[in-house]
XYZ file of N, CA and C in Angstrom:
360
model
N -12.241 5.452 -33.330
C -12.103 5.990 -31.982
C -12.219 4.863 -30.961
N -11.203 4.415 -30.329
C -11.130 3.937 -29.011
C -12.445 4.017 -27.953
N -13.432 2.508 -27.322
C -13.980 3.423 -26.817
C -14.280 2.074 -25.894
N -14.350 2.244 -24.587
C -14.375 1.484 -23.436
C -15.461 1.538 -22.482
N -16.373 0.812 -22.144
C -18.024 0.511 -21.661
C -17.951 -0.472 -20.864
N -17.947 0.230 -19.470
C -17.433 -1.115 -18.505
C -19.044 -0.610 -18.056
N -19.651 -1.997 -17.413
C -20.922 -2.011 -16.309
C -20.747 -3.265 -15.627
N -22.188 -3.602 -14.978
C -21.956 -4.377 -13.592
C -21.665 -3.938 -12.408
N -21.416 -3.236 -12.075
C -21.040 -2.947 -10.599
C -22.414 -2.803 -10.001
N -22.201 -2.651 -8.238
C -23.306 -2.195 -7.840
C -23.239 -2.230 -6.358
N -24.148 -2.069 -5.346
C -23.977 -1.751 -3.742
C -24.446 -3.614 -3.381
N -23.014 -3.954 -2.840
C -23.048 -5.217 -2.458
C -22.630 -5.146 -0.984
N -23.381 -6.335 -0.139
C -22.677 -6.648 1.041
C -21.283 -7.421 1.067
N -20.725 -6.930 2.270
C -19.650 -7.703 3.051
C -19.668 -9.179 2.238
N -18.317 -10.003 1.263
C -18.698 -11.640 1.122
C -19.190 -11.929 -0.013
N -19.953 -11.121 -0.595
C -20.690 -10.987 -1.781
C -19.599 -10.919 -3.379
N -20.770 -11.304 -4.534
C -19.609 -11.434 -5.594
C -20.635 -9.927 -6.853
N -19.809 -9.677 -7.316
C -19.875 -8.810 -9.005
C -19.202 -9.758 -9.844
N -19.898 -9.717 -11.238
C -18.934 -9.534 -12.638
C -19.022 -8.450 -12.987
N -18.004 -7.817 -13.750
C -17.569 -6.440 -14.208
C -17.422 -6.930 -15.669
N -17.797 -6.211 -16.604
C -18.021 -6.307 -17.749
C -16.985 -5.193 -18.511
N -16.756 -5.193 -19.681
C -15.692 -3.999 -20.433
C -15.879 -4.068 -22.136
N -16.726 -3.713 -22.682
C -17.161 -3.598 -24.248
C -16.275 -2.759 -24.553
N -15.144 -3.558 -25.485
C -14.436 -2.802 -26.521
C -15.004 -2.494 -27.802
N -14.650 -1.468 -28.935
C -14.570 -1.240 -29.864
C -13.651 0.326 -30.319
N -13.762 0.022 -31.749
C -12.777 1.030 -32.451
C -11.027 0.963 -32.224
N -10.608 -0.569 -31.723
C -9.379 -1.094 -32.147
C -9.558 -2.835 -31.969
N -8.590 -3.021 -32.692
C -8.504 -4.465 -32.737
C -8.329 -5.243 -31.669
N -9.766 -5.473 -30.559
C -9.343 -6.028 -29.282
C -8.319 -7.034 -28.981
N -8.000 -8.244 -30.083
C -7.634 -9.421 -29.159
C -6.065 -9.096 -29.557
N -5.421 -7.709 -30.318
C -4.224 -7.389 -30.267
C -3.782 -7.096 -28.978
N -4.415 -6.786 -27.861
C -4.211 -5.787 -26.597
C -4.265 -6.301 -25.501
N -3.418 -6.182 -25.114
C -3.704 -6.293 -23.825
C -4.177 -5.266 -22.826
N -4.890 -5.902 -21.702
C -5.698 -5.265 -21.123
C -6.176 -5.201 -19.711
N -6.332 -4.085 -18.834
C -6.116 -4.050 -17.409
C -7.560 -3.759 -16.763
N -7.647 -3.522 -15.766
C -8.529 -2.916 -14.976
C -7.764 -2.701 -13.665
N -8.365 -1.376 -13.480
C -7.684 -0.035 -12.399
C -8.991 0.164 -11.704
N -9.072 0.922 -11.021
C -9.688 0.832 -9.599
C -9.247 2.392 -8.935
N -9.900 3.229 -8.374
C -10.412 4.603 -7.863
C -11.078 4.424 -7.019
N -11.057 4.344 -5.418
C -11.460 4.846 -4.489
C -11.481 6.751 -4.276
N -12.178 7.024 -3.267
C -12.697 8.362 -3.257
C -11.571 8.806 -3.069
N -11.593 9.968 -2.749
C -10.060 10.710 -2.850
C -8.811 10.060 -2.791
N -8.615 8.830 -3.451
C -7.048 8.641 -3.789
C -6.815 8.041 -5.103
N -5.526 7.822 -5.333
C -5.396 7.734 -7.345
C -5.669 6.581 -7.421
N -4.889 5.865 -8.250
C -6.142 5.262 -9.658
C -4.987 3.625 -8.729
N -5.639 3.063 -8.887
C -4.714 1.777 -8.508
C -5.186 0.697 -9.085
N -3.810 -0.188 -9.554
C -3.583 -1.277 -10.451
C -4.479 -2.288 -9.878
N -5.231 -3.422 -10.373
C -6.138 -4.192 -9.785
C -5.419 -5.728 -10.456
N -5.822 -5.629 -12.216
C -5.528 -7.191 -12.705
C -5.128 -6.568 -14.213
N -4.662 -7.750 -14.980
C -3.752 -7.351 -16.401
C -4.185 -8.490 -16.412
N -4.759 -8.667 -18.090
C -4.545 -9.952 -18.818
C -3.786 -9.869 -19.759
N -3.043 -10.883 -20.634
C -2.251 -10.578 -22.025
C -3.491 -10.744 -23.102
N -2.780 -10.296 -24.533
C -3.839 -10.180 -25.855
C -4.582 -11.923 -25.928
N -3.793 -12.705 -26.033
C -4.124 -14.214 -26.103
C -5.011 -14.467 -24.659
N -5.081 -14.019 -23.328
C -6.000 -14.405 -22.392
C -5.262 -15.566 -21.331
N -3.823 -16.124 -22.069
C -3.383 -17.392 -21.575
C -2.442 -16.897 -20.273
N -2.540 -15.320 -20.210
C -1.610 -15.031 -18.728
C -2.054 -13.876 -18.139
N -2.238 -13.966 -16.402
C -2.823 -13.006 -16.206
C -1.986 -12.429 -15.196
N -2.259 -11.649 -14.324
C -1.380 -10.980 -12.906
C -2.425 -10.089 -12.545
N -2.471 -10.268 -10.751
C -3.465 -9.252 -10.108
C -2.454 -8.931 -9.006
N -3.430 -7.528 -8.436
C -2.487 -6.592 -7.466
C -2.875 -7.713 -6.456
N -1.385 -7.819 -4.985
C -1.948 -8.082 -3.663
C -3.064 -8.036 -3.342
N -3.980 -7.176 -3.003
C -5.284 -6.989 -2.100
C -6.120 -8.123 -3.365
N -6.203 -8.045 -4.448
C -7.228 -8.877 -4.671
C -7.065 -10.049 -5.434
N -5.837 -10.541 -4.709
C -5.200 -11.975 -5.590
C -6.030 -13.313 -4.525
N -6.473 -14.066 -4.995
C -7.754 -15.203 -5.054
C -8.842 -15.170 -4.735
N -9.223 -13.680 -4.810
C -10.452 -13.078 -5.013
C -11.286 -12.609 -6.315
N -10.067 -12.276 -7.025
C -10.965 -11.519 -7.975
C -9.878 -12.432 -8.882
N -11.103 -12.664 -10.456
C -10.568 -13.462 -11.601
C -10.709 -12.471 -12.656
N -9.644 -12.240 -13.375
C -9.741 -11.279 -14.699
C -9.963 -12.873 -16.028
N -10.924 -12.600 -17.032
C -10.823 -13.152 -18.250
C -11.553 -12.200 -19.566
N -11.064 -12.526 -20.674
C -11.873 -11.984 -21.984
C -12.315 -12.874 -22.569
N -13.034 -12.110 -23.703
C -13.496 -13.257 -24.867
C -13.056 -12.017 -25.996
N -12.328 -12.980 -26.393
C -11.757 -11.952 -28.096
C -13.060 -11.715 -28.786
N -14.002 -12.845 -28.854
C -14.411 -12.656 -30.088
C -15.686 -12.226 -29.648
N -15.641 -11.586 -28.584
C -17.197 -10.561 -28.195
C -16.569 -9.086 -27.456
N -15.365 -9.059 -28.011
C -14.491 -8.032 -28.084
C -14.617 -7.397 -26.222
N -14.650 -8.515 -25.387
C -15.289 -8.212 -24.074
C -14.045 -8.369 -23.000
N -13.696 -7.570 -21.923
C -12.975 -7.970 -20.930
C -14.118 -8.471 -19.762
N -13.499 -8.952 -18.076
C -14.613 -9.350 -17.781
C -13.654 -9.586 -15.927
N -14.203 -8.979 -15.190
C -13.518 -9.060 -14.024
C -14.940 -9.540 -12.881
N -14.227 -10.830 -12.314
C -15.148 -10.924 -11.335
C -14.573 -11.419 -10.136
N -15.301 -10.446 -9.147
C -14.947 -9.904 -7.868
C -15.804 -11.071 -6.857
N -15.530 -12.114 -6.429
C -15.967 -12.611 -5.329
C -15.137 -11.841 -3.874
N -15.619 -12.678 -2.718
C -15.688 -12.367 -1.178
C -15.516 -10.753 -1.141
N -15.924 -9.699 -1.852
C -15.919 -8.276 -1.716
C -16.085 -7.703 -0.427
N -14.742 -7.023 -0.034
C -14.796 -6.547 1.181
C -14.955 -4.601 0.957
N -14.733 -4.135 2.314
C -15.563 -2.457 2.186
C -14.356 -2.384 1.465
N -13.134 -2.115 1.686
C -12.045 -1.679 0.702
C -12.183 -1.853 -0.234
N -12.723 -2.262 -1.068
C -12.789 -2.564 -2.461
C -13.984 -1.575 -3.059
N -14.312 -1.000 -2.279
C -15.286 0.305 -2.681
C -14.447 0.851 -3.664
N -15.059 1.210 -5.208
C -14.279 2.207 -5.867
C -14.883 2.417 -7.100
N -14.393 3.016 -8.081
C -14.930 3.086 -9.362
C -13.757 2.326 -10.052
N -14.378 1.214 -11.149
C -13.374 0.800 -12.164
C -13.615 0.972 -13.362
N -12.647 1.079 -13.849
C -12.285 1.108 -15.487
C -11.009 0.021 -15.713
N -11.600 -0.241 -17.544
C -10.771 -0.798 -17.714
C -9.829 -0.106 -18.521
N -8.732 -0.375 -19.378
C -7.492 0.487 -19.807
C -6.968 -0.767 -21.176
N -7.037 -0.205 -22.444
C -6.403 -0.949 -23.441
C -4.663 -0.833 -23.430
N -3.776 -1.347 -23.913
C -2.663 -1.656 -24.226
C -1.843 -1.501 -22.936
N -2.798 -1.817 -21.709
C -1.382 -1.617 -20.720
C -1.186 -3.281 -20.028
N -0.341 -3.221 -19.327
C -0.563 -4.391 -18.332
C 0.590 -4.222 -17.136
N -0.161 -4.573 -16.232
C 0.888 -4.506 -14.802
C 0.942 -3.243 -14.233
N 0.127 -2.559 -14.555
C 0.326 -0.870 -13.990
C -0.922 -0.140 -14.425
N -1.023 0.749 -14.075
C -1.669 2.106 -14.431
C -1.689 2.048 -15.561
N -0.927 2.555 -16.250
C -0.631 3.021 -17.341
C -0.813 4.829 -17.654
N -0.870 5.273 -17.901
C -0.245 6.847 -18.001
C -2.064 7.234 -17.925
N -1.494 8.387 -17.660
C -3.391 9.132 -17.502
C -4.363 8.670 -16.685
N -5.675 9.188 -16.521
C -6.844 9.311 -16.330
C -7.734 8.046 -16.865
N -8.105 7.182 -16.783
C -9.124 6.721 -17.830
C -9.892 7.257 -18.412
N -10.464 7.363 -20.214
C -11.214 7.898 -20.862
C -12.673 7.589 -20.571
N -12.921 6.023 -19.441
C -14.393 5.473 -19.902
C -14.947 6.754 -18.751
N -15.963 5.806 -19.114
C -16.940 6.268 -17.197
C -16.847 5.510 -16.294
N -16.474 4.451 -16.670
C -16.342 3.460 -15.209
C -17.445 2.274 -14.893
N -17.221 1.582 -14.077
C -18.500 1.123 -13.343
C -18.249 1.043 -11.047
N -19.129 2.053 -10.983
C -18.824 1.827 -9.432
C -19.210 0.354 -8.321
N -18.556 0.167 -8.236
C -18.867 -0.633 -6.826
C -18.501 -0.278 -5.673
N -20.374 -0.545 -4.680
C -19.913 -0.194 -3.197
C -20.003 -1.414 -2.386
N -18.933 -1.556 -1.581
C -19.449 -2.993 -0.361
C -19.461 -2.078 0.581
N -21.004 -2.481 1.325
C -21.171 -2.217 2.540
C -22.378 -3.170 3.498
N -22.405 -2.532 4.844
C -23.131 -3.463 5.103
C -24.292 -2.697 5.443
């Protein structure tokens, strides 16, 4: 069974940095590639960053391109997003998402997430 354990988040000020964490197991992580999406309060799920299975290429949405760095480690079966200069927009819940990249990818996320709030 597929199963995805993101933490780290938490109520940060204006400027401030997170790492976001993502414990895979129950598929062969370093086959996959792998995203993290992003949920603010009442609106859908939006694309954030994609890494490929190898780690050697990545792509992030507009709003958080030289802000936020996506990397893994295959062999601690871990994704790993970290969010420097965090502004209030970036309030949301994230998850991460196996086999997609560059998008959404279809559905809901299965995890729970990890929330982050910036405020001041």
């Amino acid at each position: 069974e597929v199963q995805l354990v993101e933490c780290g988040g938490g109520l940060v000020q204006p400027g401030e940095s997170l790492r976001l964490s993502c414990v895979a197991s129950g598929f062969t992580f370093s086959n996959y590639d792998m995203t993290w999406v992003r949920q603010a309060p009442g609106k859908g799920l939006e694309w954030v960053s994609s890494i490929r299975a190898s780690g050697r290429t990545t792509m992030y949405a507009e709003p958080v391109k030289g802000r936020f760095t996506v990397s893994r480690d295959n062999a601690k079966n871990t994704l790993y997003l970290q969010l420097n200069s965090l502004k209030t927009e970036d309030t949301a819940m994230y998850y991460c998402k196996n086999g997609v990249y560059g998008g959404v990818g279809a559905g809901q996320p299965s995890s729970q997430g990890t929330q982050v709030t910036v405020s001041s």
